[in-house]
Short mmCIF file of C-alpha atoms in Angstrom, two decimals:
data_model
loop_
_atom_site.label_atom_id
_atom_site.label_comp_id
_atom_site.label_asym_id
_atom_site.label_seq_id
_atom_site.Cartn_x
_atom_site.Cartn_y
_atom_site.Cartn_z
CA UNK V 242 1.39 14.62 28.97
CA UNK V 243 1.13 11.54 26.75
CA UNK V 244 -0.46 11.93 23.35
CA UNK V 245 -1.81 8.89 21.59
CA UNK V 246 -2.39 8.65 17.86
CA UNK V 247 -4.87 5.94 16.95
CA UNK V 248 -6.75 4.94 13.88
CA UNK V 249 -9.20 2.19 13.07
CA UNK V 250 -9.48 0.37 9.82
CA UNK V 251 -12.84 0.76 8.12
CA UNK V 252 -15.34 -1.92 9.11
CA UNK V 253 -15.92 -2.90 5.49
CA UNK V 254 -12.19 -3.62 5.14
CA UNK V 255 -12.13 -5.85 8.18
CA UNK V 256 -15.01 -7.83 6.69
CA UNK V 257 -13.63 -7.88 3.14
CA UNK V 258 -10.24 -9.24 4.12
CA UNK V 259 -12.01 -12.45 5.16
CA UNK V 260 -12.68 -13.11 1.46
CA UNK V 261 -8.99 -13.38 0.58
CA UNK V 262 -7.88 -16.87 -0.44
CA UNK V 263 -4.15 -17.31 0.23
CA UNK V 264 -2.19 -17.42 -3.00
CA UNK V 265 1.48 -16.86 -3.76
CA UNK V 266 0.43 -15.71 -7.26
CA UNK V 267 1.28 -12.00 -7.50
CA UNK V 268 -1.46 -11.32 -10.05
CA UNK V 269 -4.08 -12.82 -7.71
CA UNK V 270 -2.76 -10.70 -4.84
CA UNK V 271 -2.87 -7.57 -7.01
CA UNK V 272 -6.41 -8.36 -8.23
CA UNK V 273 -7.50 -8.60 -4.60
CA UNK V 274 -5.89 -5.25 -3.79
CA UNK V 275 -7.31 -3.53 -6.86
CA UNK V 276 -10.77 -4.61 -5.68
CA UNK V 277 -9.93 -3.21 -2.22
CA UNK V 278 -8.84 0.12 -3.74
CA UNK V 279 -12.13 0.34 -5.65
CA UNK V 280 -14.05 -0.35 -2.45
CA UNK V 281 -12.07 2.32 -0.60
CA UNK V 282 -13.39 4.81 -3.14
CA UNK V 283 -16.93 3.39 -3.04
CA UNK V 284 -17.09 3.56 0.77
CA UNK V 285 -15.45 7.01 0.77
CA UNK V 286 -12.92 5.92 3.36
CA UNK V 287 -9.87 7.44 1.66
CA UNK V 288 -7.91 7.67 -1.56
CA UNK V 289 -7.68 5.16 -4.42
CA UNK V 290 -4.84 3.07 -3.01
CA UNK V 291 -4.54 -0.30 -1.27
CA UNK V 292 -1.58 -2.31 0.00
CA UNK V 293 -0.96 -5.49 1.92
CA UNK V 294 1.82 -7.48 3.49
CA UNK V 295 1.89 -11.13 2.43
CA UNK V 296 4.11 -14.08 3.23
CA UNK V 297 6.18 -14.52 0.07
CA UNK V 298 6.14 -18.34 -0.08
CA UNK V 299 2.53 -19.04 0.93
CA UNK V 300 0.71 -15.85 -0.02
CA UNK V 301 -0.85 -15.71 3.45
CA UNK V 302 -2.23 -12.25 4.19
CA UNK V 303 -0.44 -10.73 7.20
CA UNK V 304 -1.95 -7.22 7.08
CA UNK V 305 -4.17 -5.20 4.79
CA UNK V 306 -4.20 -1.43 4.44
CA UNK V 307 -5.96 1.28 2.51
CA UNK V 308 -5.29 4.96 2.12
CA UNK V 309 -6.96 6.75 5.04
CA UNK V 310 -5.48 10.23 4.59
CA UNK V 311 -8.72 12.13 4.08
CA UNK V 312 -10.97 10.11 6.37
CA UNK V 313 -8.58 10.21 9.35
CA UNK V 314 -6.92 13.58 8.62
CA UNK V 315 -3.42 12.12 8.84
CA UNK V 316 -1.11 12.63 5.87
CA UNK V 317 1.01 9.61 6.83
CA UNK V 318 -1.85 7.12 6.45
CA UNK V 319 -0.97 6.00 2.95
CA UNK V 320 -2.00 2.43 2.18
CA UNK V 321 1.58 1.16 2.41
CA UNK V 322 2.16 2.85 5.76
CA UNK V 323 -1.08 1.40 7.12
CA UNK V 324 -0.27 -2.11 5.86
CA UNK V 325 3.29 -2.00 7.24
CA UNK V 326 2.09 -0.63 10.58
CA UNK V 327 -0.59 -3.29 10.90
CA UNK V 328 1.92 -6.02 9.98
CA UNK V 329 4.36 -4.73 12.60
CA UNK V 330 1.62 -4.76 15.22
CA UNK V 331 0.54 -8.26 14.16
CA UNK V 332 4.11 -9.55 14.26
CA UNK V 333 4.94 -7.65 17.46
CA UNK V 334 8.08 -6.14 15.94
CA UNK V 335 9.10 -3.04 14.04
CA UNK V 336 11.43 -5.28 11.99
CA UNK V 337 9.39 -7.49 9.68
CA UNK V 338 12.56 -9.19 8.51
CA UNK V 339 13.63 -10.33 11.97
CA UNK V 340 11.77 -13.63 11.73
CA UNK V 341 10.80 -15.97 8.92
CA UNK V 342 8.86 -16.27 6.72
CA UNK V 343 9.99 -13.47 4.45
CA UNK V 344 7.35 -10.86 3.67
CA UNK V 345 6.30 -8.89 0.62
CA UNK V 346 4.66 -5.47 0.44
CA UNK V 347 2.18 -5.47 -2.45
CA UNK V 348 0.71 -2.12 -3.41
CA UNK V 349 -1.63 -0.90 -6.13
CA UNK V 350 0.73 1.96 -6.99
CA UNK V 351 4.49 2.48 -6.80
CA UNK V 352 5.48 3.91 -3.44
CA UNK V 353 5.62 7.69 -3.02
CA UNK V 354 8.64 9.35 -1.41
CA UNK V 355 7.36 8.75 2.14
CA UNK V 356 6.49 5.09 1.60
CA UNK V 357 9.73 4.49 -0.30
CA UNK V 358 11.60 5.76 2.76
CA UNK V 359 9.75 3.40 5.09
CA UNK V 360 10.30 0.23 3.06
CA UNK V 361 13.96 -0.49 3.93
CA UNK V 362 13.30 0.11 7.63
CA UNK V 363 10.25 -2.15 7.64
CA UNK V 364 12.17 -5.35 6.94
CA UNK V 365 10.09 -6.60 4.01
CA UNK V 366 12.11 -8.58 1.45
CA UNK V 367 10.03 -7.76 -1.63
CA UNK V 368 7.95 -4.90 -3.04
CA UNK V 369 5.36 -5.49 -5.76
CA UNK V 370 3.49 -2.61 -7.38
CA UNK V 371 0.76 -2.08 -9.96
CA UNK V 372 0.28 1.46 -11.27
CA UNK V 373 3.33 3.67 -11.69
CA UNK V 374 4.41 6.96 -10.18
CA UNK V 375 3.62 8.50 -13.59
CA UNK V 376 0.06 7.11 -13.44
CA UNK V 377 -0.51 8.77 -10.05
CA UNK V 378 1.02 12.05 -11.21
CA UNK V 379 -1.10 11.96 -14.38
CA UNK V 380 -4.27 12.39 -12.34
CA UNK V 381 -2.71 15.09 -10.13
CA UNK V 382 -1.16 13.38 -7.09
CA UNK V 383 2.21 14.72 -5.94
CA UNK V 384 4.31 11.65 -5.20
CA UNK V 385 7.17 13.68 -3.76
CA UNK V 386 10.87 13.49 -4.59
CA UNK V 387 12.35 10.03 -4.69
CA UNK V 388 15.31 8.70 -6.64
CA UNK V 389 14.73 8.02 -10.32
CA UNK V 390 16.40 4.68 -9.70
CA UNK V 391 14.29 3.88 -6.63
CA UNK V 392 14.03 0.22 -7.63
CA UNK V 393 17.81 -0.18 -7.74
CA UNK V 394 18.10 1.62 -4.39
CA UNK V 395 15.85 -1.03 -2.82
CA UNK V 396 17.52 -3.90 -4.66
CA UNK V 397 20.89 -2.65 -3.36
CA UNK V 398 19.42 -3.36 0.10
CA UNK V 399 18.44 -6.91 -0.95
CA UNK V 400 14.77 -5.99 -1.42
CA UNK V 401 13.39 -7.51 -4.62
CA UNK V 402 11.23 -5.14 -6.69
CA UNK V 403 8.56 -6.22 -9.17
CA UNK V 404 6.67 -3.44 -10.94
CA UNK V 405 3.75 -3.18 -13.32
CA UNK V 406 1.66 -6.12 -12.08
CA UNK V 407 -1.78 -5.43 -13.59
CA UNK V 408 -0.69 -1.83 -14.19
CA UNK V 409 -3.61 -1.10 -16.53
CA UNK V 410 -6.20 -2.28 -14.01
CA UNK V 411 -4.58 -0.38 -11.14
CA UNK V 412 -4.22 2.80 -13.20
CA UNK V 413 -7.88 2.52 -14.23
CA UNK V 414 -8.87 2.83 -10.55
CA UNK V 415 -6.83 6.04 -10.30
CA UNK V 416 -8.54 7.47 -13.38
CA UNK V 417 -11.99 6.46 -12.07
CA UNK V 418 -11.22 8.26 -8.80
CA UNK V 419 -10.25 11.41 -10.70
CA UNK V 420 -13.26 11.20 -13.04
CA UNK V 421 -15.68 11.06 -10.12
CA UNK V 422 -14.06 14.11 -8.51
CA UNK V 423 -12.00 12.38 -5.82
CA UNK V 424 -9.94 14.67 -3.60
CA UNK V 425 -6.36 15.11 -4.82
CA UNK V 426 -4.77 15.88 -1.46
CA UNK V 427 -1.22 17.22 -1.22
CA UNK V 428 -1.21 17.95 -4.94
CA UNK V 429 0.90 21.10 -4.82
CA UNK V 430 3.44 19.63 -7.29
CA UNK V 431 6.45 21.11 -5.50
#
């Protein structure tokens, strides 16, 4: 018996991604994703996180993802996992580094343990994040165990890491989610 796991991106997201103007500027990419994370809360389609895969040199959007954990009842549907999966489907390969141009994963929050584990296998050459692990934990999310030196671990694999891009703006979305009573799923804290 074959079992198929499927998920659809929210319709609003499919429409909203049309508004993106390609830019290699990391702050512009992060601003776009912070807006997407706010909309994900507004449309009640998941948690307060957004991520995308962009071409590093041109800023072309390859794939956009949002956190869909609560709306699709799948714990693996973190924004990064959705964005990487969509990029792999778009590119027709599980290895996003197999062909040029090089790709970047941009995410509104540092990767959790699960997403950190997926990054080296995905083939992206760069990871850019906004809010920190501490910002997510401060509102009650359990980010899981990952190395304290997670950035070095990725850089040792020739994956460039840039953290703290518009951290305050990205962290403000997390706090807004908490203040409006957003669900803190998997928040057992060990």
